[in-house]
Coordinates of C-alpha atoms in Angstrom, one line a residue:
M1233 CA 0.0 0.0 0.0
A1234 CA 3.0 2.3 0.5
D1235 CA 3.2 4.2 -2.8
D1236 CA 3.0 7.8 -4.1
K1237 CA -0.8 7.4 -4.5
T1238 CA -1.3 6.6 -0.8
R1239 CA 1.3 9.0 0.4
K1240 CA 0.3 12.0 -1.6
F1241 CA 1.0 14.5 1.2
S1242 CA 3.3 12.8 3.6
S1243 CA 5.9 12.0 0.9
I1244 CA 6.5 15.7 0.5
I1245 CA 7.4 15.9 4.2
V1246 CA 9.5 12.8 4.6
D1247 CA 11.0 11.7 1.3
G1248 CA 14.4 12.6 0.0
V1249 CA 17.7 13.9 1.3
A1250 CA 16.4 17.4 1.8
Q1251 CA 13.8 16.1 4.3
A1252 CA 16.3 14.4 6.6
P1253 CA 15.6 17.1 9.3
S1254 CA 11.9 16.2 9.1
R1255 CA 12.7 12.5 9.6
A1256 CA 15.0 13.3 12.5
M1257 CA 12.2 15.1 14.3
L1258 CA 9.8 12.3 13.6
H1259 CA 12.2 9.7 14.9
A1260 CA 12.0 11.4 18.3
V1261 CA 8.2 11.0 18.4
G1262 CA 8.3 7.3 17.6
F1263 CA 8.8 6.8 13.9
E1264 CA 10.9 3.9 12.7
D1265 CA 12.5 3.9 9.2
A1266 CA 9.7 1.7 7.8
D1267 CA 7.1 4.2 9.0
F1268 CA 8.2 6.8 6.5
K1269 CA 6.9 4.6 3.7
K1270 CA 3.5 4.2 5.2
P1271 CA 0.5 6.6 4.7
Q1272 CA 0.3 8.9 7.7
V1273 CA -3.1 9.2 9.4
G1274 CA -3.7 12.1 11.7
I1275 CA -6.0 11.3 14.7
A1276 CA -7.6 14.6 15.7
S1277 CA -8.6 14.2 19.4
T1278 CA -10.8 16.6 21.3
W1279 CA -9.8 15.0 24.6
S1280 CA -10.1 17.3 27.6
M1281 CA -10.9 17.1 31.3
V1282 CA -13.0 20.3 31.1
T1283 CA -16.2 18.4 30.4
P1284 CA -17.6 14.8 30.7
C1285 CA -18.4 14.9 27.0
N1286 CA -14.7 14.6 26.1
M1287 CA -13.0 13.1 29.2
H1288 CA -12.7 9.7 27.6
I1289 CA -11.7 10.6 24.1
N1290 CA -7.9 10.1 24.7
K1291 CA -8.6 6.4 24.9
L1292 CA -10.8 6.4 21.8
A1293 CA -8.0 8.2 19.9
E1294 CA -5.7 5.4 20.9
N1295 CA -8.2 2.9 19.6
A1296 CA -8.4 4.7 16.3
A1297 CA -4.6 4.9 16.1
Q1298 CA -4.5 1.1 16.7
G1299 CA -6.9 0.5 13.8
A1300 CA -4.9 2.7 11.4
D1301 CA -1.6 1.1 12.4
S1302 CA -2.9 -2.4 12.0
A1303 CA -4.2 -1.6 8.5
G1304 CA -0.8 -0.5 7.3
G1305 CA -0.7 3.2 8.2
K1306 CA 1.3 5.3 10.6
S1307 CA -1.0 7.1 13.1
V1308 CA -0.2 10.4 14.7
I1309 CA -2.4 11.7 17.5
F1310 CA -2.9 15.4 18.0
N1311 CA -5.2 17.5 20.1
T1312 CA -7.6 20.3 19.5
I1313 CA -9.7 22.2 22.0
T1314 CA -13.1 21.8 23.5
V1315 CA -15.2 24.0 25.8
S1316 CA -18.2 22.9 27.8
D1317 CA -21.6 24.3 26.8
G1318 CA -23.2 22.8 29.9
I1319 CA -20.7 24.3 32.3
S1320 CA -20.5 27.7 30.7
M1321 CA -24.3 28.0 30.0
G1322 CA -25.8 31.2 31.4
T1323 CA -22.4 32.8 32.0
P1324 CA -20.2 35.1 29.9
G1325 CA -18.1 32.0 29.2
M1326 CA -20.8 30.8 26.8
R1327 CA -19.8 33.4 24.3
Y1328 CA -16.8 31.2 23.5
S1329 CA -18.9 28.2 22.6
L1330 CA -19.7 28.9 18.9
V1331 CA -16.3 30.5 18.6
S1332 CA -14.7 27.2 19.6
R1333 CA -16.3 25.6 16.5
E1334 CA -14.1 27.9 14.3
I1335 CA -11.0 27.3 16.4
I1336 CA -11.4 23.6 16.2
A1337 CA -11.8 23.7 12.4
D1338 CA -8.9 26.1 12.1
S1339 CA -6.6 24.0 14.3
I1340 CA -7.4 20.7 12.5
E1341 CA -6.8 22.4 9.1
T1342 CA -3.6 24.0 10.4
V1343 CA -2.0 20.8 11.9
A1344 CA -2.9 18.5 9.1
G1345 CA -1.9 21.0 6.5
A1346 CA 1.5 21.6 8.1
Q1347 CA 2.2 17.9 8.9
G1348 CA 1.2 16.4 5.6
F1349 CA -1.2 13.7 6.8
D1350 CA -2.6 11.6 4.0
G1351 CA -5.8 10.9 5.9
L1352 CA -7.6 11.8 9.1
V1353 CA -9.8 10.5 11.8
A1354 CA -11.5 13.1 13.9
I1355 CA -13.2 12.3 17.2
G1356 CA -15.6 14.7 18.8
G1357 CA -17.8 14.8 21.9
C1358 CA -19.3 18.1 23.0
D1359 CA -21.6 20.1 20.7
K1360 CA -19.2 22.3 18.7
N1361 CA -16.6 19.6 18.3
M1362 CA -18.6 17.8 15.6
P1363 CA -19.2 20.6 13.2
G1364 CA -15.8 22.0 14.0
C1365 CA -14.2 18.7 13.0
M1366 CA -16.3 18.4 9.9
I1367 CA -15.5 22.0 8.7
G1368 CA -11.8 21.3 9.2
L1369 CA -12.0 17.9 7.3
S1370 CA -14.0 19.6 4.5
R1371 CA -11.5 22.3 4.0
L1372 CA -8.6 19.9 3.8
N1373 CA -10.5 17.5 1.6
R1374 CA -8.3 14.5 2.4
P1375 CA -9.6 11.0 3.0
S1376 CA -11.3 11.3 6.4
I1377 CA -13.8 9.8 8.9
F1378 CA -15.6 11.4 11.8
V1379 CA -16.1 9.4 15.0
Y1380 CA -18.7 10.4 17.7
G1381 CA -17.4 10.1 21.2
G1382 CA -20.8 8.7 22.3
T1383 CA -23.7 9.6 24.5
I1384 CA -23.7 9.6 28.3
K1385 CA -25.5 7.0 30.3
P1386 CA -28.7 8.2 32.0
G1387 CA -28.5 9.6 35.5
A1388 CA -30.6 8.4 38.4
K1389 CA -34.4 8.5 37.6
R1390 CA -33.5 8.9 33.9
R1391 CA -32.1 12.4 34.5
D1392 CA -29.7 14.4 32.4
I1393 CA -28.3 17.9 32.3
V1394 CA -31.6 19.5 31.2
S1395 CA -33.1 18.0 34.4
V1396 CA -30.8 20.2 36.4
F1397 CA -31.6 23.4 34.5
E1398 CA -35.3 22.8 34.8
A1399 CA -34.9 22.0 38.5
V1400 CA -33.4 25.5 38.9
G1401 CA -36.6 26.9 37.5
G1402 CA -38.7 24.6 39.7
H1403 CA -36.7 25.8 42.7
A1404 CA -37.5 29.4 41.9
A1405 CA -41.2 28.6 41.6
G1406 CA -41.1 26.9 45.0
K1407 CA -41.8 23.4 43.5
V1408 CA -38.3 22.0 44.2
S1409 CA -36.7 22.1 47.6
D1410 CA -33.0 22.8 48.4
E1411 CA -32.6 19.1 49.1
E1412 CA -34.3 18.0 45.9
L1413 CA -32.2 20.4 43.8
K1414 CA -29.0 19.1 45.4
E1415 CA -30.1 15.5 44.7
V1416 CA -30.7 16.3 41.1
E1417 CA -27.4 18.1 40.8
D1418 CA -25.5 15.1 42.3
T1419 CA -27.1 12.4 40.2
A1420 CA -27.8 13.8 36.7
I1421 CA -24.3 13.3 35.2
P1422 CA -23.0 9.8 36.0
G1423 CA -19.8 9.8 33.9
P1424 CA -18.3 10.3 30.4
G1425 CA -20.3 11.1 27.3
S1426 CA -22.3 13.8 25.6
C1427 CA -25.7 15.1 26.9
G1428 CA -28.2 12.3 26.8
G1429 CA -31.2 13.6 24.9
M1430 CA -31.6 14.5 21.2
Y1431 CA -29.7 17.7 22.0
T1432 CA -27.1 19.2 19.7
A1433 CA -24.4 16.5 20.3
N1434 CA -26.6 13.5 19.5
T1435 CA -28.3 15.5 16.7
M1436 CA -25.1 16.4 15.0
A1437 CA -23.6 12.9 15.4
S1438 CA -26.8 11.5 13.7
A1439 CA -26.6 14.1 11.0
I1440 CA -23.0 13.3 10.2
E1441 CA -23.8 9.6 10.1
A1442 CA -26.6 10.3 7.7
L1443 CA -24.3 12.5 5.7
G1444 CA -22.1 9.5 5.2
M1445 CA -19.0 10.7 7.0
S1446 CA -19.2 8.3 10.0
L1447 CA -19.4 4.5 10.0
P1448 CA -22.9 3.0 10.4
N1449 CA -24.0 3.2 14.1
S1450 CA -21.3 5.6 15.1
S1451 CA -23.9 8.1 16.3
A1452 CA -25.8 5.5 18.4
Q1453 CA -23.3 4.1 20.9
E1454 CA -22.7 4.9 24.5
A1455 CA -19.4 6.7 25.3
V1456 CA -18.3 3.9 27.6
S1457 CA -19.0 0.7 25.7
G1458 CA -17.3 -2.0 23.7
D1459 CA -19.2 -0.8 20.6
K1460 CA -17.6 2.6 20.8
K1461 CA -14.1 1.1 21.2
D1462 CA -14.8 -1.1 18.1
D1463 CA -16.1 1.9 16.2
C1464 CA -12.9 3.7 16.7
I1465 CA -10.7 0.8 15.7
R1466 CA -12.8 0.2 12.5
A1467 CA -12.6 3.9 11.7
G1468 CA -8.8 3.8 11.8
E1469 CA -8.9 0.8 9.5
A1470 CA -11.4 2.3 7.2
V1471 CA -9.5 5.5 6.6
L1472 CA -6.7 3.5 5.0
K1473 CA -9.2 2.1 2.5
L1474 CA -10.4 5.6 1.8
I1475 CA -6.7 6.7 1.2
E1476 CA -6.1 3.7 -1.1
N1477 CA -9.2 4.5 -3.2
D1478 CA -8.8 8.3 -2.9
I1479 CA -12.3 8.8 -1.5
K1480 CA -12.4 12.3 -0.1
P1481 CA -15.0 14.4 1.8
S1482 CA -16.0 16.2 -1.4
D1483 CA -17.0 12.8 -2.9
I1484 CA -19.3 12.1 0.1
M1485 CA -20.5 15.6 1.2
T1486 CA -22.8 16.4 -1.7
C1487 CA -26.0 18.4 -2.0
K1488 CA -28.0 15.1 -1.8
S1489 CA -26.1 13.9 1.3
F1490 CA -26.8 17.2 3.1
E1491 CA -30.5 16.6 2.2
N1492 CA -30.2 13.2 3.8
A1493 CA -28.7 14.8 7.0
I1494 CA -31.5 17.3 7.2
T1495 CA -34.1 14.6 6.7
V1496 CA -32.7 12.5 9.6
V1497 CA -32.4 15.5 11.9
I1498 CA -36.1 16.3 11.3
A1499 CA -37.2 12.7 11.8
L1500 CA -35.3 12.6 15.1
G1501 CA -36.8 15.9 16.3
G1502 CA -33.2 17.3 16.5
S1503 CA -31.7 20.6 17.7
T1504 CA -32.1 24.0 16.0
N1505 CA -28.3 24.2 16.1
A1506 CA -28.3 21.6 13.3
V1507 CA -29.5 24.4 11.0
L1508 CA -26.6 26.7 11.9
H1509 CA -24.0 23.9 11.7
L1510 CA -25.2 22.2 8.5
L1511 CA -25.2 25.6 6.8
A1512 CA -21.6 26.1 7.9
M1513 CA -20.5 22.6 7.0
A1514 CA -22.0 22.9 3.5
Y1515 CA -20.2 26.2 3.0
A1516 CA -16.9 24.5 3.9
A1517 CA -17.8 21.7 1.5
N1518 CA -18.6 24.1 -1.3
V1519 CA -22.2 22.9 -1.3
K1520 CA -25.0 25.4 -1.8
L1521 CA -27.4 25.1 1.1
E1522 CA -29.8 27.8 2.4
L1523 CA -32.4 28.3 5.1
D1524 CA -35.2 27.6 2.7
D1525 CA -33.9 24.1 2.0
F1526 CA -34.9 23.2 5.5
T1527 CA -38.4 24.4 4.8
R1528 CA -38.6 22.6 1.4
I1529 CA -37.4 19.3 2.9
G1530 CA -39.3 19.7 6.1
A1531 CA -42.6 19.9 4.3
K1532 CA -42.5 16.2 3.4
V1533 CA -40.5 14.8 6.4
P1534 CA -42.3 13.9 9.6
V1535 CA -41.0 13.9 13.2
L1536 CA -41.0 10.2 14.3
A1537 CA -38.7 10.0 17.3
D1538 CA -40.3 10.6 20.8
V1539 CA -37.0 11.8 22.3
K1540 CA -36.0 14.5 24.8
P1541 CA -36.3 17.5 25.2
S1542 CA -39.8 17.6 23.7
G1543 CA -40.4 13.9 24.0
K1544 CA -39.9 11.1 26.6
Y1545 CA -36.8 9.1 25.7
L1546 CA -33.1 9.4 26.0
M1547 CA -30.5 8.5 23.4
S1548 CA -29.5 5.4 25.4
E1549 CA -33.0 4.1 25.0
L1550 CA -32.9 4.7 21.3
I1551 CA -29.7 2.8 21.2
E1552 CA -31.3 -0.2 22.9
I1553 CA -33.8 -0.6 20.1
G1554 CA -31.2 -0.3 17.2
G1555 CA -30.2 3.4 17.0
I1556 CA -30.9 5.4 13.9
Q1557 CA -30.1 2.8 11.3
P1558 CA -33.6 1.3 11.3
L1559 CA -35.1 4.8 11.1
M1560 CA -32.9 5.5 8.1
K1561 CA -34.0 2.3 6.4
V1562 CA -37.7 3.4 6.9
L1563 CA -36.9 6.8 5.4
L1564 CA -35.0 5.2 2.5
D1565 CA -37.8 2.8 1.7
A1566 CA -40.3 5.7 1.8
G1567 CA -38.2 7.6 -0.8
L1568 CA -37.2 10.3 1.7
L1569 CA -33.5 9.6 1.5
H1570 CA -31.1 9.5 -1.4
G1571 CA -29.8 5.9 -1.4
D1572 CA -27.1 6.5 -4.1
C1573 CA -24.9 8.7 -1.9
L1574 CA -21.4 7.5 -1.3
T1575 CA -20.3 6.9 2.4
V1576 CA -17.0 6.3 4.3
T1577 CA -17.6 2.6 4.0
G1578 CA -16.9 2.9 0.3
K1579 CA -20.5 1.8 -0.3
T1580 CA -23.6 3.8 -0.9
L1581 CA -26.1 4.6 1.8
A1582 CA -28.6 2.1 0.3
E1583 CA -25.9 -0.6 0.4
N1584 CA -25.1 0.1 4.0
L1585 CA -28.8 -0.1 5.0
A1586 CA -29.7 -3.2 2.9
D1587 CA -29.5 -5.7 5.8
V1588 CA -30.6 -3.5 8.7
E1589 CA -33.2 -5.1 10.9
P1590 CA -36.4 -3.1 11.7
Y1591 CA -37.2 -1.8 15.2
P1592 CA -38.9 -4.3 17.6
E1593 CA -42.7 -4.3 17.2
N1594 CA -43.4 -3.3 20.8
Q1595 CA -41.3 -0.2 21.0
D1596 CA -42.8 3.3 21.1
I1597 CA -39.7 5.4 20.8
V1598 CA -39.8 5.8 17.0
H1599 CA -43.3 6.1 15.6
K1600 CA -44.3 4.6 12.3
L1601 CA -44.6 6.8 9.2
E1602 CA -48.4 6.6 9.2
N1603 CA -48.5 7.7 12.9
P1604 CA -46.0 10.5 13.2
I1605 CA -45.5 12.7 16.2
K1606 CA -45.7 15.7 13.8
K1607 CA -46.5 15.3 10.1
D1608 CA -43.9 17.9 9.0
S1609 CA -40.8 19.4 10.4
H1610 CA -40.4 20.8 13.9
L1611 CA -37.7 23.1 12.6
V1612 CA -39.6 26.1 11.3
V1613 CA -37.9 28.9 9.4
L1614 CA -39.7 32.2 10.0
Y1615 CA -39.7 35.4 8.1
G1616 CA -41.4 38.8 8.7
N1617 CA -40.7 42.3 9.7
L1618 CA -38.7 41.1 12.7
A1619 CA -36.7 38.6 10.7
P1620 CA -36.2 39.8 7.1
T1621 CA -33.5 37.3 6.5
G1622 CA -34.9 34.5 8.7
A1623 CA -35.2 33.0 12.1
V1624 CA -35.4 29.4 13.4
A1625 CA -38.0 28.1 15.7
K1626 CA -38.3 24.6 17.2
I1627 CA -42.1 23.8 17.2
S1628 CA -43.0 20.3 18.3
G1629 CA -46.7 21.2 18.3
K1630 CA -47.1 20.7 22.0
E1631 CA -46.6 24.5 22.5
G1632 CA -49.3 25.4 20.0
L1633 CA -48.6 26.7 16.5
N1634 CA -48.9 30.5 17.1
F1635 CA -48.4 32.9 19.9
S1636 CA -49.2 36.6 20.3
G1637 CA -48.2 38.7 23.3
N1638 CA -46.4 41.9 24.3
A1639 CA -42.7 42.4 24.3
R1640 CA -40.6 42.3 27.4
V1641 CA -37.2 43.4 26.2
F1642 CA -33.8 42.5 27.7
E1643 CA -30.3 43.4 26.5
S1644 CA -28.7 40.3 27.8
E1645 CA -29.4 36.7 28.8
E1646 CA -28.6 37.4 32.4
S1647 CA -31.1 40.2 32.8
A1648 CA -33.8 38.0 31.2
L1649 CA -33.0 35.0 33.5
K1650 CA -33.3 37.2 36.6
A1651 CA -36.7 38.5 35.5
I1652 CA -37.9 34.9 34.8
L1653 CA -36.8 33.6 38.1
D1654 CA -38.1 36.6 40.2
G1655 CA -41.5 36.6 38.7
T1656 CA -41.2 39.7 36.5
V1657 CA -42.0 37.7 33.4
V1658 CA -45.7 36.7 33.4
K1659 CA -48.2 35.0 31.2
D1660 CA -48.6 36.4 27.6
D1661 CA -45.1 38.0 27.6
V1662 CA -42.9 37.6 24.6
I1663 CA -39.4 37.7 26.1
V1664 CA -37.0 39.5 23.7
I1665 CA -33.3 38.8 24.4
R1666 CA -31.1 40.8 22.0
H1667 CA -27.5 41.8 21.4
E1668 CA -26.6 38.1 21.8
G1669 CA -26.0 37.3 18.2
P1670 CA -22.7 36.3 16.6
V1671 CA -21.5 39.9 16.4
G1672 CA -23.4 41.4 19.4
G1673 CA -22.6 38.7 21.9
P1674 CA -20.0 38.3 20.6
G1675 CA -20.5 34.6 20.1
M1676 CA -24.2 33.9 19.9
R1677 CA -24.8 32.3 23.3
E1678 CA -27.2 29.4 23.8
M1679 CA -30.3 30.1 26.0
L1680 CA -30.8 26.9 28.0
S1681 CA -30.8 28.8 31.3
P1682 CA -33.8 31.0 30.4
T1683 CA -35.7 28.3 28.6
G1684 CA -35.0 25.8 31.4
A1685 CA -36.2 28.3 34.0
I1686 CA -39.4 28.9 31.9
M1687 CA -40.2 25.2 31.8
G1688 CA -39.3 24.8 35.5
K1689 CA -41.6 27.6 36.5
G1690 CA -44.5 26.1 34.5
L1691 CA -44.6 28.9 31.9
G1692 CA -43.8 26.7 28.9
K1693 CA -47.2 27.3 27.2
D1694 CA -47.7 30.8 28.6
V1695 CA -44.8 32.8 27.3
A1696 CA -42.7 32.9 24.2
L1697 CA -39.0 33.9 23.8
I1698 CA -37.3 35.4 20.7
T1699 CA -33.6 36.1 20.4
D1700 CA -30.8 36.9 18.0
G1701 CA -28.8 34.3 20.0
R1702 CA -29.5 30.6 19.8
F1703 CA -30.8 27.7 21.9
S1704 CA -29.3 24.6 23.4
G1705 CA -30.6 21.4 21.9
G1706 CA -32.1 20.9 25.3
S1707 CA -34.3 23.9 25.0
H1708 CA -38.0 23.5 24.4
G1709 CA -41.1 25.6 24.6
F1710 CA -42.3 28.4 22.2
V1711 CA -38.8 29.7 21.4
V1712 CA -37.4 31.4 18.3
G1713 CA -33.7 31.9 17.8
H1714 CA -31.2 33.0 15.1
V1715 CA -33.3 36.2 14.4
T1716 CA -31.5 37.9 11.5
P1717 CA -30.3 40.5 10.9
E1718 CA -29.2 40.7 14.6
A1719 CA -29.5 43.7 16.8
A1720 CA -25.9 44.6 16.7
V1721 CA -26.0 45.2 12.9
G1722 CA -29.3 47.1 13.0
G1723 CA -31.8 44.3 12.5
P1724 CA -35.4 45.1 13.5
I1725 CA -35.1 43.2 16.7
A1726 CA -33.0 46.2 17.9
I1727 CA -35.9 48.6 17.8
I1728 CA -38.5 46.6 19.8
K1729 CA -39.8 48.4 22.8
D1730 CA -41.4 47.0 26.0
G1731 CA -45.1 46.4 25.4
D1732 CA -44.9 46.2 21.6
P1733 CA -47.3 43.5 20.3
I1734 CA -45.4 40.5 18.6
T1735 CA -47.0 37.7 16.7
I1736 CA -45.3 34.3 16.0
D1737 CA -47.2 32.1 13.5
A1738 CA -45.6 28.7 12.8
V1739 CA -48.2 27.8 10.2
R1740 CA -47.7 30.9 8.1
R1741 CA -44.0 30.9 9.1
T1742 CA -44.0 34.5 10.2
L1743 CA -42.5 36.6 13.0
N1744 CA -43.9 40.1 13.1
L1745 CA -43.9 43.2 15.1
A1746 CA -47.5 44.3 15.0
I1747 CA -47.0 48.1 14.8
P1748 CA -47.4 50.4 11.8
Q1749 CA -44.7 50.2 9.2
D1750 CA -44.0 53.9 9.3
E1751 CA -43.3 53.6 13.1
I1752 CA -40.8 50.7 12.3
D1753 CA -39.1 52.8 9.6
S1754 CA -38.9 55.8 12.0
R1755 CA -37.3 53.7 14.7
L1756 CA -34.8 52.1 12.3
S1757 CA -33.8 55.5 11.0
Q1758 CA -32.9 56.6 14.5
W1759 CA -31.0 53.4 15.4
Q1760 CA -27.3 53.8 16.4
P1761 CA -24.9 50.9 16.9
S1762 CA -23.7 50.2 20.4
A1763 CA -20.0 50.2 21.2
P1764 CA -18.4 46.8 20.7
K1765 CA -18.4 44.7 23.9
E1766 CA -14.9 43.5 23.1
T1767 CA -12.1 45.4 21.4
R1768 CA -9.2 42.9 21.6
G1769 CA -8.7 39.2 21.7
V1770 CA -10.5 36.2 20.1
L1771 CA -14.1 37.5 20.7
A1772 CA -13.3 40.9 19.1
K1773 CA -11.6 39.1 16.1
Y1774 CA -14.7 36.8 15.9
A1775 CA -17.1 39.7 15.8
K1776 CA -15.2 41.3 13.0
L1777 CA -15.1 38.2 10.8
V1778 CA -18.3 36.3 11.5
C1779 CA -21.2 36.4 9.0
S1780 CA -24.9 36.1 9.7
A1781 CA -26.5 33.2 11.5
S1782 CA -28.7 32.7 8.4
E1783 CA -25.4 31.9 6.6
G1784 CA -24.0 29.5 9.2
A1785 CA -22.1 32.1 11.2
V1786 CA -18.8 31.2 9.5
T1787 CA -15.7 33.3 9.7
D1788 CA -14.1 32.8 6.3
K1789 CA -16.9 34.2 4.0
F1790 CA -15.3 37.2 2.5

């Protein structure tokens, strides 16, 4: 296997007399003479002890390296960063979460580009790891596989991280005692793995598998399991076959494969963050994808999985009945997936699904097509005078399909959370949280703390929330995020005043400020931008470079 075809990039680094210094350096990190004739496989690890989502990934990286080495390659493990959404949620630290997606992508591109790896395995856990890895792999366009670090096991009484956020709201409402809150805190997170519902991590893992960039079942394995170890070993082996056959991300990540990913996200009732991340991943892959594609596909794809946060079940329980592969087979047989898309197995999606067994007859986690939870998508793209370039809502139907109320305006997440917890926010309010977009945050924070508090206080059907920020995959209720243009660049959300009537209509797909147009025009003409919150460092740089959330909030769109 060791030839110029399989060593397209590493041969430039290690072959010939002039590259003796490179070989000398590599000898010190464990290369033998024979290794210089092998394809080099970079193993991008997001291991870190800052979060349970990633605390085990060092071992998984070693498993992937084992697989690559046994298949005739030479593995090189390197690290990139992670931050914890769950830990930083509701704090200024959350501003760095979406920024980390770009740092991860940049760092993988940088290391692999400099070191001349012939192929890559990337392993991600917490939310932004996955799209960050995929953006980096797409830019490099070398034979690559993504491996999901796996979901966490359920906590006591089937708890997860959202249980804790909602218990905080319950505590503020007097429904949860100090002792009960402490007990939830102590038992919700039992060990390694990503948050346990169909939140952003499990959503994106499923999307990437549907996209064809992970091995079958990679998205549906617990973090601490023999299946996940085997998945990593097989990924290391499989990337050598991709190198040999010169199968690159651009061969796999096509327009049709992105449509497959969107279809699976909808059927699973996945996170609104999937919209943001798939737009960004498509841009990196040179695939034209727009907000309206989610509406077009969503019109014919039902929600079938009864999973948290809006449903009952956790990812571990979906794994027990077969994961997402039987669901994909149902969607394929119904003509809702493109079966001819190439995947990292070297086979098409249809070939991968050919022998998949159906779900057990007695399960009620994934509904049948003829009995959907919702007949069309829960991801609703809204337009109107408050969102001229779009906003994204997550409407399961349980909240209702429209909401009208009066604005209660906040300039930050913290001020909104305080008002929710202290009872200032009341029934029929439309909570407006602005200056939390990609530029205004900077960083477009997730709003799980406010939405968790709303649900915990029993206001889930009584209030709505709109923001130019975004939501955790664990958020539910009548919530609208990604409002664009954002307040910091003069979007109409910037000129809302307390008491203004706002109407959200998920059927007509509209988000409107119900005041005369001449009043809107007058307010906009008087708008002045606020001073930047950050003037130096990574957040300031991000605010200067980032594009609109409706375009994926990428930083290299010039």
